[in-house]
Amino acid sequence: MIDFDLVLKEIGYFGRYQLFLICAALWSMVPIACNLSGVVFLAYQAEHRCSVQGLDQIIEESNTSNQLKQLFIPKIDNSYSKCERFVYEFNGGQSNESFTERIKCSNRTKECLNATISAITNATKTADDCNGHYYYDRSVFKETITTEWNLVCQRESLSSLSTAIFCLGMLLGSVVGGNIADRYGRIRTMAVATALNAIVASCCSLSPNFLSFIIMRFIVGGSSIATLVAMSVYS
């Protein structure tokens, strides 16, 4: 068996070459760190409520916003519900979707409130879910996976699922990454895993649907930890 300490004594314990190797290896930690912490930004849950077709901007921007909101959004524990809305049924079977034509609120003035109250005076009010239509506060982030695919209310658990899938990829990468490095070499494993990580992580932003997103996050998780294992674990 080779005496490793004797080899180090002959070639030197630490020098410029070893420093170069450390710096060359550590740069790969930057994208790994970004991928690990990125879910905080990717899956940020913005303040939201049910969308009120034709009135969303008016509710948020007009002087009568609170009064209009009270007409369409139920209150739960002194705060507006994030997952329910009031649905009005008019004579003849018309519902909320007819408001845009019914009350003519384009001027965004107090007349909008009066017209709305007048329109719903004889309507029947019931609480219902948002039916997949939400209005988000985009003041912090313009778009996240939560706002793009409506991962709120009944679909809120899907946001946590994306993180679980990412961690599952890390688990697989930690199991096979070291074996691949031992078979094909650490440098090759790091190079391939880092390139795969960069390509797939970039493609995550172009995901057309939630399924493709979690598949790519799985690959990102696996390639991230495979890079780390090949770089730092001695087997």
Coordinates of C-alpha atoms in Angstrom, one line a residue:
M1 CA 0.0 0.0 0.0
I2 CA 1.2 3.5 -0.9
D3 CA 2.2 5.6 2.1
F4 CA 0.1 8.7 1.3
D5 CA 1.9 10.9 3.9
L6 CA 5.3 10.0 2.3
V7 CA 4.0 11.0 -1.1
L8 CA 2.8 14.3 0.3
K9 CA 6.2 14.9 1.9
E10 CA 7.9 14.4 -1.4
I11 CA 5.6 16.6 -3.6
G12 CA 4.8 19.2 -0.9
Y13 CA 1.8 19.5 1.3
F14 CA 0.3 22.7 0.0
G15 CA 1.4 25.0 -2.8
R16 CA 0.2 27.0 -5.7
Y17 CA -1.0 23.9 -7.6
Q18 CA -3.2 22.8 -4.7
L19 CA -4.5 26.3 -4.3
F20 CA -5.4 26.3 -8.0
L21 CA -7.2 23.0 -7.7
I22 CA -9.3 24.2 -4.7
C23 CA -10.3 27.4 -6.5
A24 CA -11.1 25.5 -9.7
A25 CA -13.3 23.1 -7.8
L26 CA -15.0 25.6 -5.5
W27 CA -16.4 27.7 -8.4
S28 CA -18.9 24.8 -9.0
M29 CA -20.3 25.5 -5.6
V30 CA -21.9 28.8 -6.7
P31 CA -24.6 27.3 -9.0
I32 CA -25.2 24.5 -6.4
A33 CA -25.8 27.1 -3.7
C34 CA -28.1 29.0 -6.1
N35 CA -30.1 25.9 -6.9
L36 CA -30.5 25.0 -3.2
S37 CA -31.7 28.4 -2.2
G38 CA -33.5 29.3 -5.4
V39 CA -36.8 27.7 -4.3
V40 CA -37.2 30.6 -1.9
F41 CA -37.6 32.9 -4.9
L42 CA -39.0 30.4 -7.5
A43 CA -41.9 29.3 -5.2
Y44 CA -42.6 32.6 -3.5
Q45 CA -46.3 32.9 -2.6
A46 CA -47.5 36.3 -3.3
E47 CA -50.6 37.8 -1.6
H48 CA -53.6 36.8 -3.6
R49 CA -57.4 36.6 -3.7
C50 CA -60.0 35.4 -6.1
S51 CA -60.2 37.3 -9.4
V52 CA -63.3 39.4 -10.0
Q53 CA -63.6 39.5 -13.7
G54 CA -63.7 43.1 -15.1
L55 CA -63.2 44.7 -11.7
D56 CA -59.7 43.6 -10.5
Q57 CA -57.8 46.7 -11.3
I58 CA -60.6 49.0 -10.2
I59 CA -60.8 47.2 -6.8
E60 CA -57.1 47.7 -6.3
E61 CA -56.7 51.2 -7.6
S62 CA -59.9 53.2 -6.9
N63 CA -60.9 55.1 -3.8
T64 CA -63.8 52.6 -3.3
S65 CA -61.5 49.6 -3.3
N66 CA -62.5 48.3 0.2
Q67 CA -66.2 48.7 -0.4
L68 CA -66.0 46.9 -3.7
K69 CA -63.8 44.1 -2.2
Q70 CA -66.4 43.6 0.5
L71 CA -69.0 42.9 -2.1
F72 CA -67.1 40.1 -3.8
I73 CA -64.5 38.7 -1.3
P74 CA -65.7 37.0 2.0
K75 CA -64.0 38.0 5.3
I76 CA -62.5 35.3 7.5
D77 CA -61.1 36.3 10.9
N78 CA -61.0 39.9 10.0
S79 CA -59.0 39.4 6.8
Y80 CA -60.2 38.8 3.2
S81 CA -60.4 35.2 2.1
K82 CA -57.6 34.1 -0.3
C83 CA -59.5 31.2 -1.7
E84 CA -63.2 32.1 -1.8
R85 CA -65.4 34.7 -3.5
F86 CA -69.0 35.7 -3.6
V87 CA -70.9 34.6 -6.7
Y88 CA -74.1 36.5 -7.6
E89 CA -76.9 34.9 -9.5
F90 CA -79.2 37.3 -11.3
N91 CA -82.7 36.8 -12.7
G92 CA -82.3 34.7 -15.9
G93 CA -79.3 32.7 -14.6
Q94 CA -76.6 35.4 -15.3
S95 CA -73.6 35.4 -12.9
N96 CA -70.6 37.5 -12.1
E97 CA -69.2 37.2 -15.6
S98 CA -71.9 39.6 -16.8
F99 CA -70.6 42.4 -14.6
T100 CA -68.3 43.9 -17.2
E101 CA -71.2 44.6 -19.6
R102 CA -73.7 45.2 -16.9
I103 CA -72.1 48.0 -14.8
K104 CA -69.7 49.9 -17.2
C105 CA -66.9 50.5 -14.7
S106 CA -64.2 51.8 -17.1
N107 CA -64.1 55.2 -15.5
R108 CA -62.9 53.9 -12.1
T109 CA -64.9 56.4 -10.1
K110 CA -67.4 56.1 -7.3
E111 CA -70.1 55.6 -9.9
C112 CA -68.6 52.1 -10.3
L113 CA -69.5 51.3 -6.8
N114 CA -73.0 52.6 -7.1
A115 CA -73.5 50.8 -10.4
T116 CA -72.3 47.6 -8.8
I117 CA -74.5 47.9 -5.8
S118 CA -77.5 48.6 -8.0
A119 CA -76.7 45.6 -10.2
I120 CA -76.5 43.1 -7.3
T121 CA -79.4 44.5 -5.3
N122 CA -81.8 41.7 -6.3
A123 CA -79.2 39.0 -6.9
T124 CA -78.6 35.9 -4.8
K125 CA -75.2 35.8 -3.1
T126 CA -73.3 32.5 -2.4
A127 CA -69.7 31.7 -1.4
D128 CA -67.7 29.7 -3.9
D129 CA -64.0 28.9 -4.7
C130 CA -62.0 30.9 -7.1
N131 CA -62.5 28.4 -10.0
G132 CA -58.8 28.7 -10.9
H133 CA -58.9 32.5 -11.3
Y134 CA -56.7 34.5 -9.0
Y135 CA -55.5 38.1 -8.6
Y136 CA -51.9 38.3 -7.3
D137 CA -49.9 41.1 -5.7
R138 CA -46.9 41.4 -8.1
S139 CA -45.1 44.2 -6.3
V140 CA -42.4 41.8 -5.0
F141 CA -42.0 39.4 -7.9
K142 CA -43.6 39.8 -11.3
E143 CA -43.9 36.0 -11.9
T144 CA -43.1 32.8 -9.9
I145 CA -44.2 29.2 -10.3
T146 CA -46.9 30.0 -7.8
T147 CA -48.4 32.8 -9.9
E148 CA -47.8 31.1 -13.3
W149 CA -49.5 27.8 -12.4
N150 CA -51.8 29.0 -9.6
L151 CA -50.1 26.9 -6.9
V152 CA -52.4 28.3 -4.2
C153 CA -55.4 27.1 -2.2
Q154 CA -56.3 23.6 -3.3
R155 CA -53.1 23.4 -5.4
E156 CA -50.8 24.8 -2.7
S157 CA -49.3 21.4 -1.8
L158 CA -47.8 21.2 -5.4
S159 CA -45.4 23.9 -4.4
S160 CA -44.0 21.8 -1.6
L161 CA -44.0 18.8 -4.0
S162 CA -41.5 20.6 -6.3
T163 CA -39.1 20.9 -3.4
A164 CA -39.6 17.3 -2.4
I165 CA -38.8 16.2 -6.0
F166 CA -35.7 18.4 -6.0
C167 CA -34.5 16.7 -2.7
L168 CA -35.3 13.3 -4.2
G169 CA -33.0 14.1 -7.1
M170 CA -30.3 15.1 -4.6
L171 CA -30.8 11.8 -2.8
L172 CA -30.3 9.8 -6.1
G173 CA -27.3 12.0 -7.0
S174 CA -25.6 11.4 -3.7
V175 CA -26.0 7.6 -4.1
V176 CA -24.7 7.3 -7.7
G177 CA -22.5 10.3 -7.9
G178 CA -19.6 8.8 -6.0
N179 CA -19.7 5.5 -7.8
I180 CA -19.7 7.3 -11.2
A181 CA -16.7 9.4 -10.1
D182 CA -14.8 6.2 -9.0
R183 CA -15.5 4.5 -12.3
Y184 CA -14.9 7.4 -14.7
G185 CA -12.9 9.9 -12.7
R186 CA -13.7 12.9 -10.6
I187 CA -12.8 15.5 -13.2
R188 CA -15.0 13.9 -15.9
T189 CA -17.9 13.5 -13.5
M190 CA -17.7 17.1 -12.3
A191 CA -17.5 18.4 -15.9
V192 CA -20.5 16.4 -17.1
A193 CA -22.6 17.0 -14.0
T194 CA -21.8 20.8 -14.0
A195 CA -22.6 21.1 -17.7
L196 CA -25.9 19.2 -17.2
N197 CA -26.7 21.3 -14.2
A198 CA -26.2 24.6 -16.1
I199 CA -28.2 23.5 -19.1
V200 CA -31.2 22.0 -17.3
A201 CA -31.3 24.8 -14.6
S202 CA -31.5 27.3 -17.5
C203 CA -34.3 25.4 -19.1
C204 CA -36.3 25.5 -15.9
S205 CA -37.2 29.1 -16.7
L206 CA -38.7 27.9 -20.0
S207 CA -40.9 25.1 -18.5
P208 CA -44.2 25.1 -20.3
N209 CA -46.0 23.3 -17.5
F210 CA -45.6 22.2 -13.9
L211 CA -44.8 18.6 -14.8
S212 CA -41.8 19.5 -17.0
F213 CA -40.6 21.9 -14.3
I214 CA -40.4 19.3 -11.5
I215 CA -38.7 16.8 -13.9
M216 CA -36.0 19.3 -14.6
R217 CA -35.7 20.3 -10.9
F218 CA -35.2 16.6 -10.2
I219 CA -32.3 16.5 -12.7
V220 CA -30.9 19.8 -11.3
G221 CA -30.9 18.3 -7.8
G222 CA -29.2 15.1 -8.9
S223 CA -26.5 16.9 -10.9
S224 CA -25.9 19.4 -8.1
I225 CA -25.1 16.9 -5.5
A226 CA -23.2 14.6 -7.9
T227 CA -20.9 17.6 -8.5
L228 CA -20.4 18.1 -4.8
V229 CA -19.8 14.4 -4.1
A230 CA -17.2 14.1 -6.9
M231 CA -15.4 17.2 -5.7
S232 CA -15.3 16.6 -2.0
V233 CA -15.9 13.0 -0.9
Y234 CA -13.0 10.6 -0.8
S235 CA -14.0 7.0 -1.2

